[in-house]
XYZ file of C-alpha atoms in Angstrom:
356
model
C -15.690 -14.771 20.535
C -13.046 -14.134 17.867
C -12.447 -16.707 15.164
C -9.294 -18.809 15.417
C -6.361 -18.064 13.144
C -6.207 -19.985 9.833
C -3.338 -22.096 11.190
C -5.171 -23.021 14.357
C -8.345 -23.713 12.388
C -6.359 -26.279 10.369
C -4.897 -27.757 13.559
C -8.408 -28.075 14.963
C -9.536 -29.890 11.805
C -6.633 -32.303 12.221
C -7.528 -33.028 15.848
C -11.187 -33.545 14.982
C -10.101 -36.163 12.443
C -8.276 -37.937 15.270
C -11.499 -37.927 17.298
C -13.450 -39.372 14.368
C -10.865 -42.081 13.706
C -10.890 -43.201 17.356
C -14.606 -42.881 18.064
C -14.313 -40.383 20.915
C -15.972 -37.027 21.569
C -12.990 -35.077 22.866
C -9.310 -35.209 23.733
C -7.556 -33.413 26.565
C -4.284 -31.876 25.390
C -1.962 -31.503 28.362
C 1.642 -32.091 27.238
C 3.972 -29.233 26.360
C 4.311 -30.235 22.668
C 0.569 -30.716 22.141
C -0.643 -27.634 24.016
C 1.965 -25.277 22.580
C 1.354 -26.603 19.053
C -2.412 -26.204 19.335
C -2.136 -22.700 20.821
C 0.065 -21.312 18.028
C 3.305 -21.589 19.990
C 2.074 -20.047 23.240
C 4.495 -20.167 26.162
C 2.481 -22.293 28.555
C 5.266 -23.165 30.973
C 6.747 -21.603 34.057
C 9.453 -24.100 34.922
C 11.259 -25.619 31.937
C 11.200 -28.885 33.883
C 7.510 -28.695 34.784
C 4.254 -29.473 32.996
C 2.284 -26.787 31.154
C 0.160 -24.392 33.190
C -2.671 -24.810 30.697
C -4.640 -27.664 29.158
C -7.095 -27.694 26.256
C -10.146 -29.887 25.870
C -10.832 -30.159 22.129
C -14.357 -31.316 21.270
C -16.633 -31.041 18.271
C -18.391 -27.900 19.490
C -15.318 -25.907 20.464
C -12.218 -25.677 22.606
C -12.104 -25.300 26.367
C -8.902 -23.953 27.892
C -8.145 -24.228 31.596
C -5.417 -22.531 33.611
C -4.670 -22.034 37.291
C -6.179 -18.735 38.420
C -2.760 -17.298 39.272
C -1.509 -17.854 35.695
C -4.561 -16.691 33.783
C -3.870 -12.946 33.548
C -0.401 -13.363 32.032
C -1.521 -16.025 29.597
C -4.517 -13.997 28.425
C -2.492 -10.800 28.074
C 0.596 -12.246 26.415
C 0.188 -15.768 25.075
C -3.257 -17.114 24.277
C -4.768 -16.977 20.783
C -8.364 -16.012 20.118
C -11.277 -18.404 19.887
C -10.983 -20.211 23.222
C -13.456 -20.500 26.067
C -11.432 -20.025 29.235
C -11.807 -21.691 32.600
C -9.865 -21.321 35.828
C -9.077 -23.592 38.730
C -7.351 -22.693 42.004
C -3.553 -22.811 41.942
C -3.780 -26.168 43.744
C -6.498 -27.527 41.431
C -6.197 -30.148 38.703
C -6.082 -29.334 35.016
C -6.603 -32.971 34.053
C -10.175 -33.515 35.262
C -12.285 -31.495 32.773
C -15.573 -32.518 34.356
C -14.525 -30.521 37.433
C -14.040 -27.226 35.573
C -16.456 -27.605 32.628
C -19.730 -29.440 33.296
C -20.187 -30.220 29.583
C -17.342 -32.717 29.775
C -19.466 -35.098 31.831
C -21.521 -35.986 28.745
C -18.475 -36.628 26.526
C -16.239 -39.620 25.915
C -12.902 -37.920 26.554
C -9.673 -39.552 25.381
C -6.461 -38.959 27.248
C -3.561 -37.636 25.222
C -1.681 -40.885 25.860
C -4.447 -42.889 24.194
C -4.046 -41.017 20.897
C -0.372 -40.051 21.203
C 0.748 -41.371 17.801
C -2.166 -39.809 15.839
C -1.544 -36.492 17.588
C 2.106 -36.627 16.562
C 0.941 -37.211 13.002
C -1.456 -34.258 13.293
C 1.379 -31.869 14.113
C 4.012 -33.494 11.888
C 3.396 -31.551 8.674
C 4.316 -27.954 9.428
C 2.014 -25.237 8.147
C 3.612 -22.420 6.114
C 3.721 -19.956 8.999
C 5.174 -22.569 11.319
C 7.865 -23.459 8.803
C 8.887 -19.807 8.445
C 9.067 -19.320 12.214
C 11.001 -22.554 12.599
C 13.548 -21.639 9.955
C 14.221 -18.277 11.591
C 14.633 -19.940 14.983
C 17.028 -22.512 13.547
C 19.076 -19.800 11.839
C 19.215 -17.859 15.097
C 20.360 -20.947 17.004
C 23.092 -21.605 14.443
C 24.227 -17.983 14.723
C 24.383 -18.256 18.509
C 26.768 -21.207 18.115
C 28.883 -19.328 15.593
C 29.165 -16.296 17.860
C 30.039 -18.326 20.953
C 32.598 -20.589 19.278
C 34.218 -17.647 17.493
C 34.577 -16.006 20.927
C 35.917 -19.064 22.767
C 39.605 -19.854 23.293
C 41.398 -23.035 24.379
C 41.397 -21.635 27.927
C 37.637 -21.017 27.964
C 35.944 -23.484 30.301
C 33.004 -25.597 29.265
C 30.790 -23.727 31.733
C 31.907 -20.367 30.381
C 31.043 -21.517 26.873
C 27.705 -22.858 28.110
C 26.970 -19.488 29.722
C 27.716 -17.711 26.446
C 25.460 -20.108 24.518
C 22.666 -19.754 27.056
C 22.872 -15.966 26.990
C 22.816 -16.014 23.189
C 19.680 -18.131 23.089
C 17.916 -15.927 25.609
C 18.896 -12.802 23.643
C 17.077 -14.157 20.578
C 14.014 -15.028 22.644
C 14.626 -18.780 22.836
C 14.472 -21.000 25.886
C 17.687 -23.028 26.402
C 16.354 -26.558 26.839
C 19.720 -28.278 26.273
C 23.211 -26.772 26.373
C 26.101 -29.238 26.155
C 29.833 -28.580 25.899
C 32.818 -30.901 25.820
C 36.442 -29.938 25.653
C 39.196 -32.095 24.210
C 39.415 -34.267 27.338
C 35.720 -35.270 27.298
C 34.912 -35.893 23.643
C 33.983 -39.533 24.237
C 30.816 -38.454 26.072
C 27.716 -38.174 23.866
C 25.772 -35.913 26.278
C 28.518 -33.830 27.935
C 27.027 -31.612 30.618
C 29.421 -28.661 31.063
C 32.207 -28.769 33.652
C 34.911 -26.380 34.813
C 37.426 -28.029 32.479
C 39.009 -25.984 29.659
C 38.111 -26.576 26.026
C 41.683 -27.317 25.008
C 42.535 -27.912 21.369
C 39.085 -29.110 20.205
C 35.518 -28.842 21.474
C 31.900 -29.711 20.719
C 28.881 -27.546 21.563
C 25.203 -28.520 21.368
C 22.082 -26.397 21.796
C 18.382 -27.179 21.761
C 16.510 -23.882 21.851
C 12.740 -23.432 21.943
C 10.818 -20.433 20.651
C 7.136 -20.318 19.787
C 6.937 -23.934 20.924
C 9.329 -25.154 18.210
C 12.749 -26.580 19.091
C 15.949 -26.083 17.083
C 18.628 -28.755 17.571
C 22.186 -27.969 16.446
C 25.718 -29.288 17.096
C 28.956 -27.556 16.103
C 32.684 -28.247 16.488
C 35.628 -25.906 16.927
C 39.354 -26.654 16.890
C 42.262 -24.433 17.706
C 44.857 -25.297 15.103
C 45.146 -27.648 12.127
C 42.945 -30.701 11.812
C 44.113 -34.079 13.007
C 43.833 -36.369 9.931
C 42.053 -39.144 11.838
C 39.542 -36.703 13.334
C 38.902 -35.073 9.971
C 38.354 -38.487 8.420
C 35.876 -39.487 11.147
C 33.972 -36.216 10.705
C 33.718 -36.797 6.944
C 32.507 -40.363 7.462
C 29.875 -39.461 10.065
C 28.487 -36.936 7.574
C 28.118 -39.836 5.128
C 26.135 -41.771 7.749
C 23.793 -38.802 8.056
C 23.594 -38.520 4.259
C 22.378 -42.116 3.995
C 19.439 -41.270 6.260
C 18.695 -37.955 4.538
C 18.719 -39.696 1.145
C 16.213 -42.280 2.399
C 13.631 -39.768 3.654
C 10.426 -39.665 1.648
C 6.782 -38.961 2.546
C 4.741 -42.024 3.441
C 7.734 -44.111 4.503
C 7.280 -45.898 7.837
C 9.658 -44.185 10.222
C 10.807 -47.574 11.528
C 12.090 -48.413 8.027
C 14.866 -45.885 8.581
C 16.358 -47.929 11.406
C 17.917 -50.530 9.058
C 19.321 -47.609 7.038
C 21.000 -46.241 10.164
C 22.260 -49.649 11.238
C 23.819 -50.331 7.865
C 25.292 -46.855 7.448
C 27.802 -47.148 10.283
C 29.731 -50.192 9.025
C 29.303 -49.010 5.430
C 31.282 -45.889 6.318
C 33.952 -47.480 8.448
C 32.435 -47.434 11.949
C 31.637 -50.382 14.186
C 28.414 -52.228 13.433
C 27.172 -51.620 16.989
C 27.899 -47.898 16.994
C 24.236 -47.032 16.410
C 23.375 -48.673 19.771
C 25.609 -46.316 21.765
C 23.472 -43.203 21.320
C 20.031 -42.364 19.963
C 20.078 -41.404 16.293
C 17.485 -38.634 16.228
C 14.150 -38.504 14.452
C 11.324 -36.092 13.644
C 11.613 -32.675 15.271
C 9.352 -29.706 15.907
C 7.389 -29.173 19.101
C 9.423 -31.858 20.878
C 13.163 -32.362 20.670
C 12.440 -35.621 18.866
C 8.820 -36.357 18.033
C 9.490 -39.282 18.455
C 13.014 -40.683 18.522
C 13.715 -43.295 15.900
C 13.487 -46.618 17.713
C 12.384 -50.171 16.981
C 8.620 -50.415 16.590
C 7.727 -46.728 16.251
C 4.372 -46.573 14.443
C 4.813 -43.169 12.798
C 5.085 -42.342 9.099
C 7.279 -39.736 7.415
C 5.314 -36.666 6.286
C 5.938 -33.966 3.711
C 6.775 -30.612 5.339
C 8.011 -32.468 8.416
C 11.156 -31.432 10.282
C 13.883 -33.876 11.344
C 17.058 -33.831 13.352
C 19.392 -36.775 12.881
C 22.440 -36.982 15.128
C 24.706 -39.873 14.172
C 27.792 -39.986 16.362
C 30.899 -41.985 17.174
C 33.740 -41.363 19.640
C 35.031 -37.872 18.954
C 32.591 -37.029 16.153
C 28.945 -36.081 15.683
C 26.816 -34.150 13.206
C 23.438 -32.545 13.913
C 21.204 -30.005 12.211
C 17.470 -29.391 11.956
C 16.154 -30.011 8.433
C 12.820 -29.852 6.625
C 11.531 -32.454 4.171
C 9.784 -30.528 1.398
C 8.477 -31.469 -2.053
C 11.970 -30.951 -3.501
C 13.759 -32.977 -0.842
C 15.656 -32.096 2.323
C 16.566 -28.515 3.177
C 18.726 -27.546 6.149
C 17.108 -24.960 8.419
C 19.892 -24.375 10.968
C 22.217 -22.450 8.678
C 24.616 -19.591 9.399
C 26.440 -18.363 6.269
C 29.475 -17.532 8.410
C 30.046 -21.187 9.329
C 32.410 -23.297 7.175
C 30.777 -26.135 5.260
C 31.725 -29.281 3.421
C 29.786 -30.561 0.421
C 28.227 -33.977 1.041
C 26.110 -35.450 -1.787
C 25.035 -32.067 -3.027
C 24.280 -30.620 0.414
C 26.253 -28.126 2.491
C 27.007 -29.758 5.818
C 28.853 -28.163 8.742
C 32.600 -28.530 8.868
C 34.725 -27.834 11.937
C 35.517 -24.207 12.649
C 39.285 -23.736 12.711
C 40.550 -20.932 14.925
């Protein structure tokens, strides 16, 4: 059996520490974020809305991977890394009962993924160098897809036509379109605008969440056809200041929940209603899940160095969103396209609206 890659060897060490800390012999990885992370970004889905078609039992003596028999050939030929013992079940069999497909599991205390969910998030939080490079390229590609689509669009383009262009762009760069949102001028009050047949009109927002190699890039961009409305420009500048408050507060070791008071205070500090933060989620750590997890009261996670984040503060008619990485020198934006106009906010280039 081939040795695992250096990255997966480090991931295995991290999972074994979770086992030691919780006094169990093994953990069954079965969620999309956990399985794809552990298998070096393998595509272990068929339906984007369905569960993975693989699970991994990680124990102290090795890794056991199980797939339905009808999926095994593709996964082995195209997706799976080396260093795994493989097992198969019938297409109608269960991946979640390891004792049925590997007898050795019967002698082990096996933890469910749910039992150690927070420690597993911590295990994948700090991106390894290869992961960070792959993530940055994905984020740049996603930003370029938005630039291309919004440079192509016109006021008469419908939201669905724009969504089709965005989806095609993501697929062309090898990414899976997990989220594609578009709102024209008549629907800008909606925070999650699923596309309709309505035209974009004088101003529009587009959002993509694209997954490649298991990692997910999250990006929002705005386009307007004509000069800026002063009130809209002011709101866009102020929402960037809300984001800047959160970016300035990020530091390794900080309890993630400590950022919630920062978010709450940022809205009224920059001229928005004090309850605005309650009207939409504010983002959180990113990577192998869109938010891993969302910032919310009581989250137990810590902030890690080399961890990715996507914050998405919003108010009626304005929103800002990029995927960033917290490194030893601070925050660096990953979802960058040099063709996109920027505004300088506290020493960082942040996306402005594209004027057409």
